[in-house]
PDB file of C-alpha atoms in Angstrom:
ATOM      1  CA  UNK A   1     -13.711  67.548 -78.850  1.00 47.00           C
ATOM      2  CA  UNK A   2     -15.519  70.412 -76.783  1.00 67.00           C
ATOM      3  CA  UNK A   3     -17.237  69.838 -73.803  1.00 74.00           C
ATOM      4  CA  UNK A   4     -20.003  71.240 -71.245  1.00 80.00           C
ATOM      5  CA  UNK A   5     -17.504  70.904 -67.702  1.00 82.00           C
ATOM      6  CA  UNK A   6     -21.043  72.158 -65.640  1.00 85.00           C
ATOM      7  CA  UNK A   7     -22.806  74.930 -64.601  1.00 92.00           C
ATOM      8  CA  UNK A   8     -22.192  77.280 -61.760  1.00 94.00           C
ATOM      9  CA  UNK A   9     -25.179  79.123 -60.482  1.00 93.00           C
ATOM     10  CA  UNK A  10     -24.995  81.840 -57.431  1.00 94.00           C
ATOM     11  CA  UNK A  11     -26.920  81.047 -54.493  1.00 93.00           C
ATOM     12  CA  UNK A  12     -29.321  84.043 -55.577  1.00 94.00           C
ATOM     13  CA  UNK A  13     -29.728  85.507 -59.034  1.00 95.00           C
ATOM     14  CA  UNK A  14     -29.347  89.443 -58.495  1.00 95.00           C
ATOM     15  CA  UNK A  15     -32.022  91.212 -60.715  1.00 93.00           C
ATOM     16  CA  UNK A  16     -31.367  94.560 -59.814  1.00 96.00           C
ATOM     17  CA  UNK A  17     -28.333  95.918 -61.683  1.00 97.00           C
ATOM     18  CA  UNK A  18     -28.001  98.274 -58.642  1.00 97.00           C
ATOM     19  CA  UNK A  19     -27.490  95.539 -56.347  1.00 97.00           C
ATOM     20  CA  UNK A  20     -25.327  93.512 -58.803  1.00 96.00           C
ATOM     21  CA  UNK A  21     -22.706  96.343 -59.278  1.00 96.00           C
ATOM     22  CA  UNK A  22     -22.905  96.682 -55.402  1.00 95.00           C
ATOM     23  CA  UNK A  23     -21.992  93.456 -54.601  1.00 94.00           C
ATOM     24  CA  UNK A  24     -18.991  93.672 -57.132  1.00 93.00           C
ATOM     25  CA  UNK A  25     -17.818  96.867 -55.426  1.00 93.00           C
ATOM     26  CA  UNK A  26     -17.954  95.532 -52.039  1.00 92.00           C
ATOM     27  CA  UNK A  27     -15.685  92.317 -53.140  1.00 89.00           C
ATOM     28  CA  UNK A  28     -13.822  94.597 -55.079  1.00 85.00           C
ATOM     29  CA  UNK A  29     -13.313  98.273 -53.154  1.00 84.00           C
ATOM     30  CA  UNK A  30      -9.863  98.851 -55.306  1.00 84.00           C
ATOM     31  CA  UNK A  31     -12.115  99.167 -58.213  1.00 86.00           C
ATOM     32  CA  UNK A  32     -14.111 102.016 -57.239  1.00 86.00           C
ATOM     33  CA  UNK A  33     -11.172 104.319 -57.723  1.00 88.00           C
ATOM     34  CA  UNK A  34     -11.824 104.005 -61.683  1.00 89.00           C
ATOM     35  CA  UNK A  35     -15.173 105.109 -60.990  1.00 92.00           C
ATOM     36  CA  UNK A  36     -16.618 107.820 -62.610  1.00 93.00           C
ATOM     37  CA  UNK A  37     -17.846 110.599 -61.344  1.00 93.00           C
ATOM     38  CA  UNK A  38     -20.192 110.828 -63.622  1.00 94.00           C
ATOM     39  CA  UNK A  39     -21.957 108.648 -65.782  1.00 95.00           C
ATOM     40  CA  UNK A  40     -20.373 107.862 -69.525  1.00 95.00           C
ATOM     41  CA  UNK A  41     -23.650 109.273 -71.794  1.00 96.00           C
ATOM     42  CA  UNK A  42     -23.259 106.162 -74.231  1.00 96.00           C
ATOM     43  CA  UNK A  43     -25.225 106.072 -77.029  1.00 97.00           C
ATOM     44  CA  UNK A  44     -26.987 103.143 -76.431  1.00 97.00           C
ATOM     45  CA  UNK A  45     -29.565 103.419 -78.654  1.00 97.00           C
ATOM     46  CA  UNK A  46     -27.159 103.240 -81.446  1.00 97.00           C
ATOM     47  CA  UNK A  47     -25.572 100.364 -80.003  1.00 97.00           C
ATOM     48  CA  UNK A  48     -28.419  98.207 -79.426  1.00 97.00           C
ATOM     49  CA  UNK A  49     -29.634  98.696 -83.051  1.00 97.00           C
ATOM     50  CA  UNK A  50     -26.824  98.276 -84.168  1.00 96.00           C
ATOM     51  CA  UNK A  51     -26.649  95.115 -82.800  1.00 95.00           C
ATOM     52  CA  UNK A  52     -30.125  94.276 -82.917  1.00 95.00           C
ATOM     53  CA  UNK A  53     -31.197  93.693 -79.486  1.00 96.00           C
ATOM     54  CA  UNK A  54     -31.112  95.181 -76.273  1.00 97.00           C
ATOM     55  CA  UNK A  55     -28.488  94.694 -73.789  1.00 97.00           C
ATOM     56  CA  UNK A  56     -28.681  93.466 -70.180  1.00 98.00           C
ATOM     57  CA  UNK A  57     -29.210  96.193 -67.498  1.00 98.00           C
ATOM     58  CA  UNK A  58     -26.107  95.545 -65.110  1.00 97.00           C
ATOM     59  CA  UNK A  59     -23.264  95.709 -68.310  1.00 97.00           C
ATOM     60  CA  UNK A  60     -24.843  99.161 -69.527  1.00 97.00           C
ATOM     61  CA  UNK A  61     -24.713 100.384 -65.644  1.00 97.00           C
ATOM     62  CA  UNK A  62     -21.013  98.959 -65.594  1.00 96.00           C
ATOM     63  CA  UNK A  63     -20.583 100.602 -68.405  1.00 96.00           C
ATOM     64  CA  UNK A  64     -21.913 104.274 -67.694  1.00 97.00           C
ATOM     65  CA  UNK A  65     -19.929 104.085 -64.140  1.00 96.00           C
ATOM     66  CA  UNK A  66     -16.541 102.427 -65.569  1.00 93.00           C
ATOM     67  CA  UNK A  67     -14.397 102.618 -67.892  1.00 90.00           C
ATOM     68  CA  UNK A  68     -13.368  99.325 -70.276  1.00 88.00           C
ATOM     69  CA  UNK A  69     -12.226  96.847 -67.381  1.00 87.00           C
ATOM     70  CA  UNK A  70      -9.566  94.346 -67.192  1.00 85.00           C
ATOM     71  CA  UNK A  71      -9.048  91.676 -64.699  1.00 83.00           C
ATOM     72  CA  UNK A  72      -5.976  90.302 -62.964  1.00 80.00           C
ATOM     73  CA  UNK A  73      -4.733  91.855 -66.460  1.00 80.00           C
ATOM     74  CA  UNK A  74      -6.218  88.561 -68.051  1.00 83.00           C
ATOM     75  CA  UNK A  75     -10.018  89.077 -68.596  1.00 87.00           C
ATOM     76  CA  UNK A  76     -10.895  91.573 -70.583  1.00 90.00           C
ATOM     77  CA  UNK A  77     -14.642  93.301 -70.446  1.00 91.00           C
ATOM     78  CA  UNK A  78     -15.504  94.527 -73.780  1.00 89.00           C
ATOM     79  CA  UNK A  79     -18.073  97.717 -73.574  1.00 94.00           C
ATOM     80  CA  UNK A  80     -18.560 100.558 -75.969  1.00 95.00           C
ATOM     81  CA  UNK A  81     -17.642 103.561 -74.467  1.00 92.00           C
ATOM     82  CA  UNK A  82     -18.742 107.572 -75.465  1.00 94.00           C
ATOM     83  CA  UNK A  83     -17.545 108.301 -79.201  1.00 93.00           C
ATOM     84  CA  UNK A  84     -17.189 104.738 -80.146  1.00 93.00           C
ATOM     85  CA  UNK A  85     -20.173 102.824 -80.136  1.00 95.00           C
ATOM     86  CA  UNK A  86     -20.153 101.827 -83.973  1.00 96.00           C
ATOM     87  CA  UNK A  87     -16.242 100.273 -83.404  1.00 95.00           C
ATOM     88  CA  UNK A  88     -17.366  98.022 -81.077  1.00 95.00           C
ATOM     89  CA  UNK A  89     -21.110  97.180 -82.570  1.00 96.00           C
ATOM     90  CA  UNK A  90     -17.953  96.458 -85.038  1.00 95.00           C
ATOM     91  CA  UNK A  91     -15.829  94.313 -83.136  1.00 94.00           C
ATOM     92  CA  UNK A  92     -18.726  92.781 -81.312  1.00 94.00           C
ATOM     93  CA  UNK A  93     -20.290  91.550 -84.667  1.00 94.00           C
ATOM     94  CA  UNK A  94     -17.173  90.293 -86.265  1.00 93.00           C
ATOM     95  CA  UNK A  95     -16.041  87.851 -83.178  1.00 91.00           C
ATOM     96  CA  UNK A  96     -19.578  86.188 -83.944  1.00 92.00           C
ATOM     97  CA  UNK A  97     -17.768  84.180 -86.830  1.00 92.00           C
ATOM     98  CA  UNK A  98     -15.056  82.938 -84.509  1.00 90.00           C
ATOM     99  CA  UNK A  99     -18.328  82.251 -81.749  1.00 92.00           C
ATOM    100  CA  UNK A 100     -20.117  80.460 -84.518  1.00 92.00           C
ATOM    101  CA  UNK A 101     -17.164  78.596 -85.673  1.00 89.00           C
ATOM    102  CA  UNK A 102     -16.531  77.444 -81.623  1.00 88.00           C
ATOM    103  CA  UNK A 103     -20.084  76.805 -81.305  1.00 88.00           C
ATOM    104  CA  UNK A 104     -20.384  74.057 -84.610  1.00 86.00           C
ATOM    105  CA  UNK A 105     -17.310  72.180 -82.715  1.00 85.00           C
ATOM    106  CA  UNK A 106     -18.685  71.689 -79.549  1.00 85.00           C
ATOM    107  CA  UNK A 107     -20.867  69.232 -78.900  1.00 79.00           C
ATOM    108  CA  UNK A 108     -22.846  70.255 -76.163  1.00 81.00           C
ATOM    109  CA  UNK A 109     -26.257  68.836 -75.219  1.00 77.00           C
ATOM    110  CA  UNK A 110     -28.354  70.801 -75.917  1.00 81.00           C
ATOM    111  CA  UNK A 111     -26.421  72.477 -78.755  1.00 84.00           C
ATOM    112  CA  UNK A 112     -25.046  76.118 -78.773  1.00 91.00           C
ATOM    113  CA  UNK A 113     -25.212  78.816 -81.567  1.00 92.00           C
ATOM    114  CA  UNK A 114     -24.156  82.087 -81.990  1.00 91.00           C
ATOM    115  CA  UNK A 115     -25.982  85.351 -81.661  1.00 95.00           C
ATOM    116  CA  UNK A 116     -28.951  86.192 -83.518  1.00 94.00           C
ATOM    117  CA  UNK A 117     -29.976  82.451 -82.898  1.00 94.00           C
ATOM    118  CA  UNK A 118     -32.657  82.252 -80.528  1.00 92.00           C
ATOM    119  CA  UNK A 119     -30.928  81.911 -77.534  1.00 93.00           C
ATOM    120  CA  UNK A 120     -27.764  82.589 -79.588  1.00 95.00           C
ATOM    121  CA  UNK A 121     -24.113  83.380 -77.654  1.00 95.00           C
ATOM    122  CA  UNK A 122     -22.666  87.287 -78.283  1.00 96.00           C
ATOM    123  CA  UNK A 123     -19.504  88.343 -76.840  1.00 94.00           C
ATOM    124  CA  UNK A 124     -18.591  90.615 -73.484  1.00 94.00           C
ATOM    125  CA  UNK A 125     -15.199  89.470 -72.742  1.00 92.00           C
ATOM    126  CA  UNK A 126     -12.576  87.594 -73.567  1.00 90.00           C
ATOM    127  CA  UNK A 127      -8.683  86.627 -71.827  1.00 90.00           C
ATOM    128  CA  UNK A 128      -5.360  87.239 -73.402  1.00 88.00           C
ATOM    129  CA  UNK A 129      -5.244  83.241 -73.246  1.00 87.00           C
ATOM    130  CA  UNK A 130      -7.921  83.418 -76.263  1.00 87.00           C
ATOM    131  CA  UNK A 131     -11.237  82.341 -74.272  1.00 90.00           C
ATOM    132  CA  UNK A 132     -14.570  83.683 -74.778  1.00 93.00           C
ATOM    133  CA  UNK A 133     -16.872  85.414 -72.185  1.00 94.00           C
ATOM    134  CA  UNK A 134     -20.233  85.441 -73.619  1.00 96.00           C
ATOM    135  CA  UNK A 135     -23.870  86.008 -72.890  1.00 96.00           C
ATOM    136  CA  UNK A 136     -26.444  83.520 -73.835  1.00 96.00           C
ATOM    137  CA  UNK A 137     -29.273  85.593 -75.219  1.00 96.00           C
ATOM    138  CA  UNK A 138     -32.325  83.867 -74.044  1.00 93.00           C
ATOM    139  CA  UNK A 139     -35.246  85.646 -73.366  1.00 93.00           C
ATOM    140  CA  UNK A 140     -35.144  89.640 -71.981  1.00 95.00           C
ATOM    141  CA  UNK A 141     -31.909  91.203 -71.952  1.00 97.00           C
ATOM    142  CA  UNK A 142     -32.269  91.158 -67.964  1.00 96.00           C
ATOM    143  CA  UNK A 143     -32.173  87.765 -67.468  1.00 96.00           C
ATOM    144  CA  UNK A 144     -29.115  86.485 -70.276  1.00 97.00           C
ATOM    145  CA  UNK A 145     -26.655  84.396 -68.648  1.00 96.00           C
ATOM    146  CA  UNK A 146     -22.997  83.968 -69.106  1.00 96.00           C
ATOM    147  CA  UNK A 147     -21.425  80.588 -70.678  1.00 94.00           C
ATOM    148  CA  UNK A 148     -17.663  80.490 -71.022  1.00 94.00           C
ATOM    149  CA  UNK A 149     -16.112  78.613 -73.803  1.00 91.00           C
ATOM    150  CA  UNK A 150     -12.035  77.807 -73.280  1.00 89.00           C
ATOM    151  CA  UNK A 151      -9.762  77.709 -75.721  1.00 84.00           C
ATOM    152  CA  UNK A 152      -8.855  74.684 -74.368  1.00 80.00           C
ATOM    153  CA  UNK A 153     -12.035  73.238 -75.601  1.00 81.00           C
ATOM    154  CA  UNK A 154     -14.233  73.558 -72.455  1.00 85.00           C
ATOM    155  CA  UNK A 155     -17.412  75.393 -71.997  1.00 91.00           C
ATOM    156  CA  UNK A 156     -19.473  75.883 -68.915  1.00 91.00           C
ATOM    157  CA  UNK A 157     -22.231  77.863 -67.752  1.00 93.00           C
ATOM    158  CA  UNK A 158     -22.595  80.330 -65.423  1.00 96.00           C
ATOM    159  CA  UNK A 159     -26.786  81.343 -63.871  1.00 96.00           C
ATOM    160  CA  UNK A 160     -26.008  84.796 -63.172  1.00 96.00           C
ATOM    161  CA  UNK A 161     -25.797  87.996 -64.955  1.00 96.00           C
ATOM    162  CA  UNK A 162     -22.071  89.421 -66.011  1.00 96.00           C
ATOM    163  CA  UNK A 163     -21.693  91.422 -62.831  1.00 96.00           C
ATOM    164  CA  UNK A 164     -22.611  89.067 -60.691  1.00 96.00           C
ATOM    165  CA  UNK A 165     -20.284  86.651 -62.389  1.00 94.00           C
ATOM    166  CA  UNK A 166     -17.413  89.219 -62.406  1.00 92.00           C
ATOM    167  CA  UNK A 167     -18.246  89.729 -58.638  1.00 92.00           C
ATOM    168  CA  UNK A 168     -17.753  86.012 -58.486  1.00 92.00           C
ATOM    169  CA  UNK A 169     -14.172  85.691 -59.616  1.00 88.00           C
ATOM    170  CA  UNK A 170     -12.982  88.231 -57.331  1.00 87.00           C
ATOM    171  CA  UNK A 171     -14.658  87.162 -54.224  1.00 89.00           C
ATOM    172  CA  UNK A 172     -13.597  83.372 -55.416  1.00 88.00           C
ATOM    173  CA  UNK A 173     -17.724  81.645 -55.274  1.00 92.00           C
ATOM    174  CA  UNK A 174     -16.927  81.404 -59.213  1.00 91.00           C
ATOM    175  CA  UNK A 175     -14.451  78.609 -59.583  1.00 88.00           C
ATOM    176  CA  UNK A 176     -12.172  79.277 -62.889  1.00 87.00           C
ATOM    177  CA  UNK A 177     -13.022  76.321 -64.720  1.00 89.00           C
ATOM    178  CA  UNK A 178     -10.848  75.678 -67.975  1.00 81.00           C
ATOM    179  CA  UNK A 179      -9.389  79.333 -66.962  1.00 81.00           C
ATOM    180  CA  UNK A 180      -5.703  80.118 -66.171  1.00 76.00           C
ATOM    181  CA  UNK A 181      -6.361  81.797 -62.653  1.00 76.00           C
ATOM    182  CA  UNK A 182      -7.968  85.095 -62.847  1.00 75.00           C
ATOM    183  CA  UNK A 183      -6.702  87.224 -59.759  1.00 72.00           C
ATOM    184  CA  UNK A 184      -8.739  89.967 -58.443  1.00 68.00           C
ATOM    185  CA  UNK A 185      -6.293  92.952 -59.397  1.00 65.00           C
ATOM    186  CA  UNK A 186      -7.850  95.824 -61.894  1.00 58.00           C
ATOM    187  CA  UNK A 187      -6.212  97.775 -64.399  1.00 58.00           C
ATOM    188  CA  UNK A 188      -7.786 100.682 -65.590  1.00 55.00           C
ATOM    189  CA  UNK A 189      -7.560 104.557 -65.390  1.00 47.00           C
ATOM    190  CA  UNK A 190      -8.818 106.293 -62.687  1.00 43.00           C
ATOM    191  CA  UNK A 191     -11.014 108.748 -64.041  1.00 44.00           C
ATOM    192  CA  UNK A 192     -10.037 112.860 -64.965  1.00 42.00           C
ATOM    193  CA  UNK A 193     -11.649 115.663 -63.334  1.00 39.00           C
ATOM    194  CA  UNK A 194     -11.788 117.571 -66.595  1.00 36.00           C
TER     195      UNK A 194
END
């Protein structure tokens, strides 16, 4: 049987996806040597009708600056990057059948359901242990949250957008519920000067 374990909320919900990607840099200064030096042009218009809806603010800044991340080689944050936007619309759109199938075996109060559901859970990351990092859709793209469902059968919540909760895990104010630890080491390619 699934369960809600709680929800985590940061002391201050970080609007600005400036300030959010900040915050992650300064608890994470290794990971601004994947930075870009320029900004990925994604096509986000194709991604966000392909998916049919917008996306939050701070991921498509994380995005732009970054390419796909992975942390403490365990979490893995799912973006679309230049030249493949339609793949991951894709890949994005097929995990909702594993989301939906997770979502009719919990039994949460209030319920959960996937994405388009009002409200509806849609996939940004997931571990190599088989859990699910995903937003909950409610309301403007801006404000989604993240909820985290375990493969262990836990789910929690988190009141914070996905930088902020990335910034989180590294800096430790996120604890890993349900999660085998998550340590703050990056793996990535530091970017070409091509």
């Amino acid at each position: 049987m699934d369960e809600l374990m709680g929800i985590q909320a940061p002391p201050r919900r970080i609007q600005d996806p400036v300030e959010a990607l900040t915050e992650f840099e300064q608890a994470w200064s290794e990971l601004t040597v994947l930075r870009r030096p320029e900004p990925a042009k994604v096509d986000w218009a194709a991604v966000e009708s392909g998916l049919g809806t917008a996306l939050p603010p701070d991921f498509k800044l994380l995005t732009e600056l970054y390419p796909r991340l992975v942390v403490g080689d365990t979490l893995f944050v799912t973006s679309p990057q230049p030249g493949d936007e339609q793949a991951w619309v894709e890949a994005t759109l097929e995990d909702l059948e594993i989301v939906e199938e997770w979502c009719e075996y919990a039994e949460l109060d209030p319920p959960v359901q996937a994405f388009p559901a009002p409200g509806g859970l849609l996939r940004c990351g997931t571990t190599d242990w088989g859990d699910y990092l995903l937003w909950s859709t409610s309301g403007d793209a801006a404000a989604w949250t993240i909820t985290v469902a375990t493969r262990g059968g836990g789910w929690w919540h988190y009141n914070g957008g996905l930088v902020q909760f990335l910034s989180g895990l590294v800096d430790g104010s996120v604890e890993q519920w349900g999660l085998h630890t998550i340590k703050p080491t990056i793996t990535g390619h530091p970017p070409t000067s091509a």
